[in-house]
PDB file of C-alpha atoms in Angstrom:
ATOM      1  CA  UNK K   1       0.032   0.319  -0.319  1.00  0.00           C
ATOM      2  CA  UNK K   2       1.160   3.463  -1.108  1.00  0.00           C
ATOM      3  CA  UNK K   3       1.622   6.237   1.310  1.00  0.00           C
ATOM      4  CA  UNK K   4       0.930   8.787  -1.446  1.00  0.00           C
ATOM      5  CA  UNK K   5      -2.606  10.375  -0.892  1.00  0.00           C
ATOM      6  CA  UNK K   6      -2.265  12.947  -3.779  1.00  0.00           C
ATOM      7  CA  UNK K   7       0.613  12.797  -6.503  1.00  0.00           C
ATOM      8  CA  UNK K   8       1.218  15.082  -9.491  1.00  0.00           C
ATOM      9  CA  UNK K   9       3.448  14.791 -12.527  1.00  0.00           C
ATOM     10  CA  UNK K  10       4.293  17.312 -14.776  1.00  0.00           C
ATOM     11  CA  UNK K  11       0.846  19.181 -14.305  1.00  0.00           C
ATOM     12  CA  UNK K  12       0.314  22.235 -16.066  1.00  0.00           C
ATOM     13  CA  UNK K  13      -3.056  24.174 -15.971  1.00  0.00           C
ATOM     14  CA  UNK K  14      -3.583  27.715 -18.095  1.00  0.00           C
ATOM     15  CA  UNK K  15      -6.892  29.922 -17.875  1.00  0.00           C
ATOM     16  CA  UNK K  16      -8.896  30.343 -21.101  1.00  0.00           C
ATOM     17  CA  UNK K  17      -6.964  33.472 -21.577  1.00  0.00           C
ATOM     18  CA  UNK K  18      -3.609  31.775 -21.416  1.00  0.00           C
ATOM     19  CA  UNK K  19      -2.628  32.968 -18.034  1.00  0.00           C
ATOM     20  CA  UNK K  20      -0.043  29.838 -17.001  1.00  0.00           C
ATOM     21  CA  UNK K  21      -0.892  28.895 -13.059  1.00  0.00           C
ATOM     22  CA  UNK K  22       1.163  25.577 -12.880  1.00  0.00           C
ATOM     23  CA  UNK K  23       3.480  24.342 -15.498  1.00  0.00           C
ATOM     24  CA  UNK K  24       5.373  21.297 -15.284  1.00  0.00           C
ATOM     25  CA  UNK K  25       4.334  20.752 -11.236  1.00  0.00           C
ATOM     26  CA  UNK K  26       5.606  17.395  -9.639  1.00  0.00           C
ATOM     27  CA  UNK K  27       4.489  17.005  -5.953  1.00  0.00           C
ATOM     28  CA  UNK K  28       3.220  14.275  -3.569  1.00  0.00           C
ATOM     29  CA  UNK K  29       1.618  14.356  -0.479  1.00  0.00           C
ATOM     30  CA  UNK K  30       1.185  11.938   2.130  1.00  0.00           C
ATOM     31  CA  UNK K  31      -1.689  11.127   4.682  1.00  0.00           C
ATOM     32  CA  UNK K  32      -2.106  13.375   7.718  1.00  0.00           C
ATOM     33  CA  UNK K  33      -1.829  17.191   8.099  1.00  0.00           C
ATOM     34  CA  UNK K  34      -0.670  19.336   5.662  1.00  0.00           C
ATOM     35  CA  UNK K  35      -0.641  23.121   4.929  1.00  0.00           C
ATOM     36  CA  UNK K  36      -1.102  24.802   1.496  1.00  0.00           C
ATOM     37  CA  UNK K  37       0.536  28.709   1.834  1.00  0.00           C
ATOM     38  CA  UNK K  38       1.132  31.340  -0.733  1.00  0.00           C
ATOM     39  CA  UNK K  39       0.662  34.950  -1.355  1.00  0.00           C
ATOM     40  CA  UNK K  40      -2.346  36.310  -3.016  1.00  0.00           C
ATOM     41  CA  UNK K  41      -2.920  34.920  -6.794  1.00  0.00           C
ATOM     42  CA  UNK K  42      -0.418  32.119  -6.724  1.00  0.00           C
ATOM     43  CA  UNK K  43      -2.445  29.313  -7.424  1.00  0.00           C
ATOM     44  CA  UNK K  44      -3.818  27.749  -3.898  1.00  0.00           C
ATOM     45  CA  UNK K  45      -7.691  27.510  -5.007  1.00  0.00           C
ATOM     46  CA  UNK K  46      -6.754  26.330  -8.172  1.00  0.00           C
ATOM     47  CA  UNK K  47      -4.645  23.715  -7.000  1.00  0.00           C
ATOM     48  CA  UNK K  48      -7.332  22.554  -4.784  1.00  0.00           C
ATOM     49  CA  UNK K  49     -10.287  22.710  -7.658  1.00  0.00           C
ATOM     50  CA  UNK K  50      -7.908  20.533  -9.713  1.00  0.00           C
ATOM     51  CA  UNK K  51      -7.459  18.074  -6.840  1.00  0.00           C
ATOM     52  CA  UNK K  52     -11.370  18.119  -6.382  1.00  0.00           C
ATOM     53  CA  UNK K  53     -11.781  17.467 -10.041  1.00  0.00           C
ATOM     54  CA  UNK K  54     -13.842  20.946 -10.893  1.00  0.00           C
ATOM     55  CA  UNK K  55     -10.998  21.653 -13.072  1.00  0.00           C
ATOM     56  CA  UNK K  56      -9.023  19.833 -15.570  1.00  0.00           C
ATOM     57  CA  UNK K  57      -5.083  20.071 -16.029  1.00  0.00           C
ATOM     58  CA  UNK K  58      -4.269  21.334 -19.278  1.00  0.00           C
ATOM     59  CA  UNK K  59      -1.309  18.926 -19.240  1.00  0.00           C
ATOM     60  CA  UNK K  60       0.189  16.237 -17.061  1.00  0.00           C
ATOM     61  CA  UNK K  61      -1.752  13.800 -14.407  1.00  0.00           C
ATOM     62  CA  UNK K  62      -2.884  14.374 -10.759  1.00  0.00           C
ATOM     63  CA  UNK K  63      -4.114  11.026  -8.950  1.00  0.00           C
ATOM     64  CA  UNK K  64      -5.443  10.753  -5.641  1.00  0.00           C
ATOM     65  CA  UNK K  65      -6.233   8.110  -3.409  1.00  0.00           C
ATOM     66  CA  UNK K  66      -9.715   7.118  -2.710  1.00  0.00           C
TER      67      UNK K  66
END
């Protein structure tokens, strides 16, 4: 059993107007407490919408356990 809860490989996302939010983002998050911090407009909410399946990546993959 893998200890990875969320995994991203080459994740890219751009808004329809061409604004690039992520370009080739790789990360993995294990179970437990994890914080997501950043400045206004840095893509925190966009990343959570991608994880929730509300948005689709432009490229790459995003996998969640469960």
